[in-house]
């Protein structure tokens, strides 16, 4: 991992059932129902990003076991969320 502080990504960021106030960060056009950590990990591998998985829970949804990803990427958190969201949407449409 690089010397930059990693960006933390939670699956809740991409769940269309959540409101922005409940933790969703991606626009509705880039969200899916119940995103999985494994799906996001696969997308990050395809993007060539360095990441680690963690059992940390989203602070606004701490009772749900979902995990998180600590990502070292060359783009900002906002850019990373958009890249992951659009790729996740494409992945779900093809399956």
PDB file of N, CA and C in Angstrom:
ATOM      1  N   UNK A   1       0.838  -1.183   0.000  1.00  0.00           N
ATOM      2  CA  UNK A   1       0.000   0.000   0.000  1.00  0.00           C
ATOM      3  C   UNK A   1       0.879   1.241   0.000  1.00  0.00           C
ATOM      4  N   UNK A   2       0.382   2.291  -0.593  1.00  0.00           N
ATOM      5  CA  UNK A   2       1.164   3.520  -0.693  1.00  0.00           C
ATOM      6  C   UNK A   2       1.138   4.303   0.614  1.00  0.00           C
ATOM      7  N   UNK A   3       1.862   5.413   0.641  1.00  0.00           N
ATOM      8  CA  UNK A   3       1.942   6.222   1.854  1.00  0.00           C
ATOM      9  C   UNK A   3       0.705   7.095   2.050  1.00  0.00           C
ATOM     10  N   UNK A   4      -0.138   7.225   1.002  1.00  0.00           N
ATOM     11  CA  UNK A   4      -1.377   7.984   1.130  1.00  0.00           C
ATOM     12  C   UNK A   4      -2.347   7.248   2.039  1.00  0.00           C
ATOM     13  N   UNK A   5      -3.186   8.001   2.712  1.00  0.00           N
ATOM     14  CA  UNK A   5      -4.206   7.409   3.567  1.00  0.00           C
ATOM     15  C   UNK A   5      -5.243   6.699   2.691  1.00  0.00           C
ATOM     16  N   UNK A   6      -5.574   5.447   2.994  1.00  0.00           N
ATOM     17  CA  UNK A   6      -6.530   4.719   2.151  1.00  0.00           C
ATOM     18  C   UNK A   6      -7.948   5.288   2.272  1.00  0.00           C
ATOM     19  N   UNK A   7      -8.710   5.109   1.216  1.00  0.00           N
ATOM     20  CA  UNK A   7     -10.107   5.516   1.173  1.00  0.00           C
ATOM     21  C   UNK A   7     -10.942   4.321   1.624  1.00  0.00           C
ATOM     22  N   UNK A   8     -11.883   4.549   2.528  1.00  0.00           N
ATOM     23  CA  UNK A   8     -12.737   3.474   3.026  1.00  0.00           C
ATOM     24  C   UNK A   8     -14.038   3.471   2.227  1.00  0.00           C
ATOM     25  N   UNK A   9     -14.384   2.299   1.698  1.00  0.00           N
ATOM     26  CA  UNK A   9     -15.596   2.126   0.898  1.00  0.00           C
ATOM     27  C   UNK A   9     -16.460   1.061   1.556  1.00  0.00           C
ATOM     28  N   UNK A  10     -17.737   1.390   1.759  1.00  0.00           N
ATOM     29  CA  UNK A  10     -18.706   0.449   2.315  1.00  0.00           C
ATOM     30  C   UNK A  10     -19.715   0.065   1.234  1.00  0.00           C
ATOM     31  N   UNK A  11     -20.210  -1.179   1.228  1.00  0.00           N
ATOM     32  CA  UNK A  11     -21.231  -1.578   0.247  1.00  0.00           C
ATOM     33  C   UNK A  11     -22.495  -0.703   0.337  1.00  0.00           C
ATOM     34  N   UNK A  12     -22.788  -0.178   1.512  1.00  0.00           N
ATOM     35  CA  UNK A  12     -23.975   0.666   1.691  1.00  0.00           C
ATOM     36  C   UNK A  12     -23.958   1.894   0.778  1.00  0.00           C
ATOM     37  N   UNK A  13     -22.788   2.318   0.360  1.00  0.00           N
ATOM     38  CA  UNK A  13     -22.686   3.474  -0.533  1.00  0.00           C
ATOM     39  C   UNK A  13     -23.421   3.245  -1.847  1.00  0.00           C
ATOM     40  N   UNK A  14     -23.657   1.973  -2.219  1.00  0.00           N
ATOM     41  CA  UNK A  14     -24.204   1.619  -3.526  1.00  0.00           C
ATOM     42  C   UNK A  14     -25.568   0.930  -3.451  1.00  0.00           C
ATOM     43  N   UNK A  15     -26.226   0.969  -2.293  1.00  0.00           N
ATOM     44  CA  UNK A  15     -27.522   0.307  -2.107  1.00  0.00           C
ATOM     45  C   UNK A  15     -28.652   1.289  -2.395  1.00  0.00           C
ATOM     46  N   UNK A  16     -29.433   1.012  -3.459  1.00  0.00           N
ATOM     47  CA  UNK A  16     -30.470   1.965  -3.858  1.00  0.00           C
ATOM     48  C   UNK A  16     -31.622   2.039  -2.863  1.00  0.00           C
ATOM     49  N   UNK A  17     -31.721   1.068  -1.955  1.00  0.00           N
ATOM     50  CA  UNK A  17     -32.798   1.101  -0.960  1.00  0.00           C
ATOM     51  C   UNK A  17     -32.531   2.110   0.150  1.00  0.00           C
ATOM     52  N   UNK A  18     -31.299   2.593   0.251  1.00  0.00           N
ATOM     53  CA  UNK A  18     -30.944   3.559   1.294  1.00  0.00           C
ATOM     54  C   UNK A  18     -31.054   4.988   0.774  1.00  0.00           C
ATOM     55  N   UNK A  19     -31.442   5.880   1.662  1.00  0.00           N
ATOM     56  CA  UNK A  19     -31.444   7.305   1.337  1.00  0.00           C
ATOM     57  C   UNK A  19     -30.037   7.838   1.556  1.00  0.00           C
ATOM     58  N   UNK A  20     -29.771   9.023   1.032  1.00  0.00           N
ATOM     59  CA  UNK A  20     -28.461   9.647   1.261  1.00  0.00           C
ATOM     60  C   UNK A  20     -28.210   9.813   2.755  1.00  0.00           C
ATOM     61  N   UNK A  21     -29.234  10.151   3.499  1.00  0.00           N
ATOM     62  CA  UNK A  21     -29.075  10.349   4.947  1.00  0.00           C
ATOM     63  C   UNK A  21     -28.790   9.044   5.687  1.00  0.00           C
ATOM     64  N   UNK A  22     -29.029   7.906   5.022  1.00  0.00           N
ATOM     65  CA  UNK A  22     -28.780   6.605   5.639  1.00  0.00           C
ATOM     66  C   UNK A  22     -27.441   6.014   5.210  1.00  0.00           C
ATOM     67  N   UNK A  23     -26.688   6.741   4.378  1.00  0.00           N
ATOM     68  CA  UNK A  23     -25.348   6.283   4.040  1.00  0.00           C
ATOM     69  C   UNK A  23     -25.058   6.062   2.572  1.00  0.00           C
ATOM     70  N   UNK A  24     -26.073   6.171   1.698  1.00  0.00           N
ATOM     71  CA  UNK A  24     -25.803   5.990   0.269  1.00  0.00           C
ATOM     72  C   UNK A  24     -25.025   7.203  -0.236  1.00  0.00           C
ATOM     73  N   UNK A  25     -23.958   6.964  -1.007  1.00  0.00           N
ATOM     74  CA  UNK A  25     -23.153   8.057  -1.542  1.00  0.00           C
ATOM     75  C   UNK A  25     -23.231   8.148  -3.059  1.00  0.00           C
ATOM     76  N   UNK A  26     -23.528   7.042  -3.710  1.00  0.00           N
ATOM     77  CA  UNK A  26     -23.614   7.028  -5.171  1.00  0.00           C
ATOM     78  C   UNK A  26     -24.984   7.536  -5.616  1.00  0.00           C
ATOM     79  N   UNK A  27     -25.059   8.152  -6.804  1.00  0.00           N
ATOM     80  CA  UNK A  27     -26.368   8.559  -7.325  1.00  0.00           C
ATOM     81  C   UNK A  27     -27.204   7.313  -7.642  1.00  0.00           C
ATOM     82  N   UNK A  28     -28.516   7.466  -7.648  1.00  0.00           N
ATOM     83  CA  UNK A  28     -29.398   6.322  -7.876  1.00  0.00           C
ATOM     84  C   UNK A  28     -29.112   5.622  -9.197  1.00  0.00           C
ATOM     85  N   UNK A  29     -28.625   6.347 -10.194  1.00  0.00           N
ATOM     86  CA  UNK A  29     -28.327   5.735 -11.488  1.00  0.00           C
ATOM     87  C   UNK A  29     -27.147   4.768 -11.418  1.00  0.00           C
ATOM     88  N   UNK A  30     -26.391   4.804 -10.317  1.00  0.00           N
ATOM     89  CA  UNK A  30     -25.214   3.941 -10.159  1.00  0.00           C
ATOM     90  C   UNK A  30     -25.342   3.013  -8.955  1.00  0.00           C
ATOM     91  N   UNK A  31     -26.580   2.700  -8.569  1.00  0.00           N
ATOM     92  CA  UNK A  31     -26.790   1.850  -7.397  1.00  0.00           C
ATOM     93  C   UNK A  31     -27.526   0.572  -7.766  1.00  0.00           C
ATOM     94  N   UNK A  32     -27.420  -0.425  -6.896  1.00  0.00           N
ATOM     95  CA  UNK A  32     -28.078  -1.717  -7.077  1.00  0.00           C
ATOM     96  C   UNK A  32     -28.679  -2.161  -5.741  1.00  0.00           C
ATOM     97  N   UNK A  33     -29.445  -3.241  -5.766  1.00  0.00           N
ATOM     98  CA  UNK A  33     -30.019  -3.770  -4.535  1.00  0.00           C
ATOM     99  C   UNK A  33     -29.004  -4.694  -3.863  1.00  0.00           C
ATOM    100  N   UNK A  34     -28.756  -4.474  -2.603  1.00  0.00           N
ATOM    101  CA  UNK A  34     -27.863  -5.301  -1.775  1.00  0.00           C
ATOM    102  C   UNK A  34     -26.508  -5.578  -2.418  1.00  0.00           C
ATOM    103  N   UNK A  35     -25.687  -4.561  -2.607  1.00  0.00           N
ATOM    104  CA  UNK A  35     -24.351  -4.796  -3.168  1.00  0.00           C
ATOM    105  C   UNK A  35     -23.501  -5.636  -2.221  1.00  0.00           C
ATOM    106  N   UNK A  36     -22.685  -6.481  -2.779  1.00  0.00           N
ATOM    107  CA  UNK A  36     -21.837  -7.386  -1.985  1.00  0.00           C
ATOM    108  C   UNK A  36     -20.387  -6.911  -2.013  1.00  0.00           C
ATOM    109  N   UNK A  37     -19.691  -7.165  -0.937  1.00  0.00           N
ATOM    110  CA  UNK A  37     -18.280  -6.815  -0.824  1.00  0.00           C
ATOM    111  C   UNK A  37     -17.450  -7.540  -1.883  1.00  0.00           C
ATOM    112  N   UNK A  38     -17.827  -8.766  -2.193  1.00  0.00           N
ATOM    113  CA  UNK A  38     -17.102  -9.559  -3.186  1.00  0.00           C
ATOM    114  C   UNK A  38     -17.210  -8.929  -4.575  1.00  0.00           C
ATOM    115  N   UNK A  39     -18.378  -8.385  -4.901  1.00  0.00           N
ATOM    116  CA  UNK A  39     -18.561  -7.718  -6.194  1.00  0.00           C
ATOM    117  C   UNK A  39     -17.657  -6.494  -6.297  1.00  0.00           C
ATOM    118  N   UNK A  40     -17.634  -5.711  -5.238  1.00  0.00           N
ATOM    119  CA  UNK A  40     -16.792  -4.511  -5.227  1.00  0.00           C
ATOM    120  C   UNK A  40     -15.312  -4.882  -5.288  1.00  0.00           C
ATOM    121  N   UNK A  41     -14.933  -5.957  -4.609  1.00  0.00           N
ATOM    122  CA  UNK A  41     -13.539  -6.418  -4.645  1.00  0.00           C
ATOM    123  C   UNK A  41     -13.127  -6.812  -6.054  1.00  0.00           C
ATOM    124  N   UNK A  42     -14.005  -7.522  -6.753  1.00  0.00           N
ATOM    125  CA  UNK A  42     -13.722  -7.930  -8.127  1.00  0.00           C
ATOM    126  C   UNK A  42     -13.551  -6.733  -9.055  1.00  0.00           C
ATOM    127  N   UNK A  43     -14.383  -5.723  -8.874  1.00  0.00           N
ATOM    128  CA  UNK A  43     -14.283  -4.513  -9.693  1.00  0.00           C
ATOM    129  C   UNK A  43     -12.968  -3.799  -9.420  1.00  0.00           C
ATOM    130  N   UNK A  44     -12.576  -3.723  -8.147  1.00  0.00           N
ATOM    131  CA  UNK A  44     -11.312  -3.074  -7.799  1.00  0.00           C
ATOM    132  C   UNK A  44     -10.123  -3.827  -8.390  1.00  0.00           C
ATOM    133  N   UNK A  45     -10.205  -5.145  -8.430  1.00  0.00           N
ATOM    134  CA  UNK A  45      -9.142  -5.935  -9.061  1.00  0.00           C
ATOM    135  C   UNK A  45      -9.041  -5.592 -10.540  1.00  0.00           C
ATOM    136  N   UNK A  46     -10.193  -5.478 -11.211  1.00  0.00           N
ATOM    137  CA  UNK A  46     -10.207  -5.120 -12.633  1.00  0.00           C
ATOM    138  C   UNK A  46      -9.666  -3.721 -12.874  1.00  0.00           C
ATOM    139  N   UNK A  47      -9.892  -2.807 -11.926  1.00  0.00           N
ATOM    140  CA  UNK A  47      -9.388  -1.439 -12.048  1.00  0.00           C
ATOM    141  C   UNK A  47      -7.899  -1.351 -11.709  1.00  0.00           C
ATOM    142  N   UNK A  48      -7.356  -2.415 -11.120  1.00  0.00           N
ATOM    143  CA  UNK A  48      -5.948  -2.433 -10.759  1.00  0.00           C
ATOM    144  C   UNK A  48      -5.631  -1.659  -9.494  1.00  0.00           C
ATOM    145  N   UNK A  49      -6.613  -1.546  -8.615  1.00  0.00           N
ATOM    146  CA  UNK A  49      -6.417  -0.814  -7.354  1.00  0.00           C
ATOM    147  C   UNK A  49      -5.889  -1.746  -6.267  1.00  0.00           C
ATOM    148  N   UNK A  50      -5.089  -1.190  -5.383  1.00  0.00           N
ATOM    149  CA  UNK A  50      -4.571  -1.905  -4.223  1.00  0.00           C
ATOM    150  C   UNK A  50      -5.582  -1.720  -3.090  1.00  0.00           C
ATOM    151  N   UNK A  51      -6.073  -2.814  -2.494  1.00  0.00           N
ATOM    152  CA  UNK A  51      -7.084  -2.691  -1.439  1.00  0.00           C
ATOM    153  C   UNK A  51      -6.956  -3.817  -0.423  1.00  0.00           C
ATOM    154  N   UNK A  52      -7.585  -3.599   0.720  1.00  0.00           N
ATOM    155  CA  UNK A  52      -7.684  -4.607   1.776  1.00  0.00           C
ATOM    156  C   UNK A  52      -9.133  -4.674   2.222  1.00  0.00           C
ATOM    157  N   UNK A  53      -9.604  -5.872   2.533  1.00  0.00           N
ATOM    158  CA  UNK A  53     -10.948  -6.001   3.088  1.00  0.00           C
ATOM    159  C   UNK A  53     -10.871  -5.925   4.607  1.00  0.00           C
ATOM    160  N   UNK A  54     -11.967  -5.505   5.194  1.00  0.00           N
ATOM    161  CA  UNK A  54     -12.028  -5.344   6.638  1.00  0.00           C
ATOM    162  C   UNK A  54     -13.431  -5.739   7.102  1.00  0.00           C
ATOM    163  N   UNK A  55     -13.554  -6.129   8.345  1.00  0.00           N
ATOM    164  CA  UNK A  55     -14.861  -6.459   8.911  1.00  0.00           C
ATOM    165  C   UNK A  55     -15.556  -5.244   9.508  1.00  0.00           C
ATOM    166  N   UNK A  56     -15.012  -4.067   9.310  1.00  0.00           N
ATOM    167  CA  UNK A  56     -15.599  -2.838   9.848  1.00  0.00           C
ATOM    168  C   UNK A  56     -16.998  -2.639   9.277  1.00  0.00           C
ATOM    169  N   UNK A  57     -17.889  -2.129  10.090  1.00  0.00           N
ATOM    170  CA  UNK A  57     -19.269  -1.896   9.683  1.00  0.00           C
ATOM    171  C   UNK A  57     -19.510  -0.414   9.440  1.00  0.00           C
ATOM    172  N   UNK A  58     -20.474  -0.141   8.578  1.00  0.00           N
ATOM    173  CA  UNK A  58     -20.839   1.247   8.294  1.00  0.00           C
ATOM    174  C   UNK A  58     -21.419   1.863   9.565  1.00  0.00           C
ATOM    175  N   UNK A  59     -20.958   3.044   9.975  1.00  0.00           N
ATOM    176  CA  UNK A  59     -21.418   3.650  11.222  1.00  0.00           C
ATOM    177  C   UNK A  59     -22.932   3.877  11.281  1.00  0.00           C
ATOM    178  N   UNK A  60     -23.545   4.189  10.144  1.00  0.00           N
ATOM    179  CA  UNK A  60     -24.987   4.430  10.131  1.00  0.00           C
ATOM    180  C   UNK A  60     -25.804   3.156  10.055  1.00  0.00           C
ATOM    181  N   UNK A  61     -25.147   2.029   9.841  1.00  0.00           N
ATOM    182  CA  UNK A  61     -25.830   0.747   9.700  1.00  0.00           C
ATOM    183  C   UNK A  61     -24.997  -0.318  10.402  1.00  0.00           C
ATOM    184  N   UNK A  62     -24.654  -0.071  11.636  1.00  0.00           N
ATOM    185  CA  UNK A  62     -23.700  -0.899  12.366  1.00  0.00           C
ATOM    186  C   UNK A  62     -24.213  -2.297  12.690  1.00  0.00           C
ATOM    187  N   UNK A  63     -25.532  -2.504  12.666  1.00  0.00           N
ATOM    188  CA  UNK A  63     -26.060  -3.819  13.020  1.00  0.00           C
ATOM    189  C   UNK A  63     -25.950  -4.819  11.862  1.00  0.00           C
ATOM    190  N   UNK A  64     -25.771  -4.330  10.644  1.00  0.00           N
ATOM    191  CA  UNK A  64     -25.655  -5.203   9.476  1.00  0.00           C
ATOM    192  C   UNK A  64     -24.192  -5.557   9.245  1.00  0.00           C
ATOM    193  N   UNK A  65     -23.925  -6.838   9.073  1.00  0.00           N
ATOM    194  CA  UNK A  65     -22.562  -7.277   8.792  1.00  0.00           C
ATOM    195  C   UNK A  65     -22.334  -7.130   7.292  1.00  0.00           C
ATOM    196  N   UNK A  66     -21.492  -6.172   6.908  1.00  0.00           N
ATOM    197  CA  UNK A  66     -21.257  -5.952   5.494  1.00  0.00           C
ATOM    198  C   UNK A  66     -19.786  -5.857   5.156  1.00  0.00           C
ATOM    199  N   UNK A  67     -19.000  -5.364   6.075  1.00  0.00           N
ATOM    200  CA  UNK A  67     -17.583  -5.198   5.833  1.00  0.00           C
ATOM    201  C   UNK A  67     -17.272  -3.895   5.127  1.00  0.00           C
ATOM    202  N   UNK A  68     -15.998  -3.691   4.845  1.00  0.00           N
ATOM    203  CA  UNK A  68     -15.560  -2.485   4.145  1.00  0.00           C
ATOM    204  C   UNK A  68     -14.285  -2.795   3.373  1.00  0.00           C
ATOM    205  N   UNK A  69     -13.928  -1.860   2.515  1.00  0.00           N
ATOM    206  CA  UNK A  69     -12.702  -1.972   1.725  1.00  0.00           C
ATOM    207  C   UNK A  69     -11.855  -0.735   1.981  1.00  0.00           C
ATOM    208  N   UNK A  70     -10.578  -0.948   2.226  1.00  0.00           N
ATOM    209  CA  UNK A  70      -9.630   0.165   2.336  1.00  0.00           C
ATOM    210  C   UNK A  70      -8.852   0.189   1.033  1.00  0.00           C
ATOM    211  N   UNK A  71      -9.060   1.244   0.254  1.00  0.00           N
ATOM    212  CA  UNK A  71      -8.546   1.300  -1.110  1.00  0.00           C
ATOM    213  C   UNK A  71      -7.482   2.380  -1.259  1.00  0.00           C
ATOM    214  N   UNK A  72      -6.376   2.012  -1.875  1.00  0.00           N
ATOM    215  CA  UNK A  72      -5.356   2.980  -2.276  1.00  0.00           C
ATOM    216  C   UNK A  72      -5.471   3.120  -3.786  1.00  0.00           C
ATOM    217  N   UNK A  73      -5.945   4.275  -4.226  1.00  0.00           N
ATOM    218  CA  UNK A  73      -6.144   4.509  -5.657  1.00  0.00           C
ATOM    219  C   UNK A  73      -5.594   5.883  -6.015  1.00  0.00           C
ATOM    220  N   UNK A  74      -5.417   6.084  -7.318  1.00  0.00           N
ATOM    221  CA  UNK A  74      -4.891   7.353  -7.803  1.00  0.00           C
ATOM    222  C   UNK A  74      -5.981   8.394  -8.025  1.00  0.00           C
ATOM    223  N   UNK A  75      -7.233   8.069  -7.675  1.00  0.00           N
ATOM    224  CA  UNK A  75      -8.305   9.034  -7.837  1.00  0.00           C
ATOM    225  C   UNK A  75      -8.927   9.368  -6.493  1.00  0.00           C
ATOM    226  N   UNK A  76      -9.745  10.407  -6.490  1.00  0.00           N
ATOM    227  CA  UNK A  76     -10.392  10.843  -5.253  1.00  0.00           C
ATOM    228  C   UNK A  76     -11.485   9.852  -4.850  1.00  0.00           C
ATOM    229  N   UNK A  77     -11.995  10.003  -3.648  1.00  0.00           N
ATOM    230  CA  UNK A  77     -13.053   9.112  -3.165  1.00  0.00           C
ATOM    231  C   UNK A  77     -14.300   9.251  -4.040  1.00  0.00           C
ATOM    232  N   UNK A  78     -14.621  10.466  -4.444  1.00  0.00           N
ATOM    233  CA  UNK A  78     -15.794  10.696  -5.291  1.00  0.00           C
ATOM    234  C   UNK A  78     -15.631  10.003  -6.636  1.00  0.00           C
ATOM    235  N   UNK A  79     -14.470  10.131  -7.246  1.00  0.00           N
ATOM    236  CA  UNK A  79     -14.222   9.470  -8.522  1.00  0.00           C
ATOM    237  C   UNK A  79     -14.286   7.954  -8.367  1.00  0.00           C
ATOM    238  N   UNK A  80     -13.735   7.443  -7.274  1.00  0.00           N
ATOM    239  CA  UNK A  80     -13.751   6.006  -7.016  1.00  0.00           C
ATOM    240  C   UNK A  80     -15.182   5.505  -6.841  1.00  0.00           C
ATOM    241  N   UNK A  81     -16.008   6.240  -6.120  1.00  0.00           N
ATOM    242  CA  UNK A  81     -17.404   5.852  -5.924  1.00  0.00           C
ATOM    243  C   UNK A  81     -18.137   5.796  -7.262  1.00  0.00           C
ATOM    244  N   UNK A  82     -17.910   6.767  -8.133  1.00  0.00           N
ATOM    245  CA  UNK A  82     -18.563   6.772  -9.450  1.00  0.00           C
ATOM    246  C   UNK A  82     -18.074   5.614 -10.320  1.00  0.00           C
ATOM    247  N   UNK A  83     -16.785   5.330 -10.287  1.00  0.00           N
ATOM    248  CA  UNK A  83     -16.247   4.213 -11.073  1.00  0.00           C
ATOM    249  C   UNK A  83     -16.816   2.883 -10.573  1.00  0.00           C
ATOM    250  N   UNK A  84     -16.832   2.705  -9.260  1.00  0.00           N
ATOM    251  CA  UNK A  84     -17.372   1.470  -8.689  1.00  0.00           C
ATOM    252  C   UNK A  84     -18.868   1.339  -8.967  1.00  0.00           C
ATOM    253  N   UNK A  85     -19.597   2.435  -8.809  1.00  0.00           N
ATOM    254  CA  UNK A  85     -21.046   2.409  -9.024  1.00  0.00           C
ATOM    255  C   UNK A  85     -21.421   2.051 -10.447  1.00  0.00           C
ATOM    256  N   UNK A  86     -20.774   2.686 -11.413  1.00  0.00           N
ATOM    257  CA  UNK A  86     -21.106   2.398 -12.809  1.00  0.00           C
ATOM    258  C   UNK A  86     -20.694   0.974 -13.188  1.00  0.00           C
ATOM    259  N   UNK A  87     -19.550   0.517 -12.690  1.00  0.00           N
ATOM    260  CA  UNK A  87     -19.114  -0.852 -12.973  1.00  0.00           C
ATOM    261  C   UNK A  87     -20.017  -1.882 -12.308  1.00  0.00           C
ATOM    262  N   UNK A  88     -20.475  -1.585 -11.099  1.00  0.00           N
ATOM    263  CA  UNK A  88     -21.377  -2.479 -10.379  1.00  0.00           C
ATOM    264  C   UNK A  88     -22.707  -2.595 -11.117  1.00  0.00           C
ATOM    265  N   UNK A  89     -23.203  -1.484 -11.613  1.00  0.00           N
ATOM    266  CA  UNK A  89     -24.465  -1.483 -12.360  1.00  0.00           C
ATOM    267  C   UNK A  89     -24.324  -2.331 -13.632  1.00  0.00           C
ATOM    268  N   UNK A  90     -23.205  -2.172 -14.355  1.00  0.00           N
ATOM    269  CA  UNK A  90     -22.956  -2.965 -15.572  1.00  0.00           C
ATOM    270  C   UNK A  90     -22.840  -4.447 -15.234  1.00  0.00           C
ATOM    271  N   UNK A  91     -22.153  -4.760 -14.128  1.00  0.00           N
ATOM    272  CA  UNK A  91     -21.975  -6.145 -13.707  1.00  0.00           C
ATOM    273  C   UNK A  91     -23.325  -6.806 -13.431  1.00  0.00           C
ATOM    274  N   UNK A  92     -24.198  -6.106 -12.742  1.00  0.00           N
ATOM    275  CA  UNK A  92     -25.504  -6.645 -12.409  1.00  0.00           C
ATOM    276  C   UNK A  92     -26.404  -6.794 -13.644  1.00  0.00           C
ATOM    277  N   UNK A  93     -26.239  -5.916 -14.637  1.00  0.00           N
ATOM    278  CA  UNK A  93     -27.063  -6.015 -15.838  1.00  0.00           C
ATOM    279  C   UNK A  93     -26.664  -7.199 -16.701  1.00  0.00           C
ATOM    280  N   UNK A  94     -25.383  -7.585 -16.648  1.00  0.00           N
ATOM    281  CA  UNK A  94     -24.930  -8.711 -17.463  1.00  0.00           C
ATOM    282  C   UNK A  94     -25.192 -10.053 -16.804  1.00  0.00           C
ATOM    283  N   UNK A  95     -25.397 -10.067 -15.493  1.00  0.00           N
ATOM    284  CA  UNK A  95     -25.658 -11.338 -14.787  1.00  0.00           C
ATOM    285  C   UNK A  95     -27.127 -11.618 -14.663  1.00  0.00           C
TER     286      UNK A  95
END
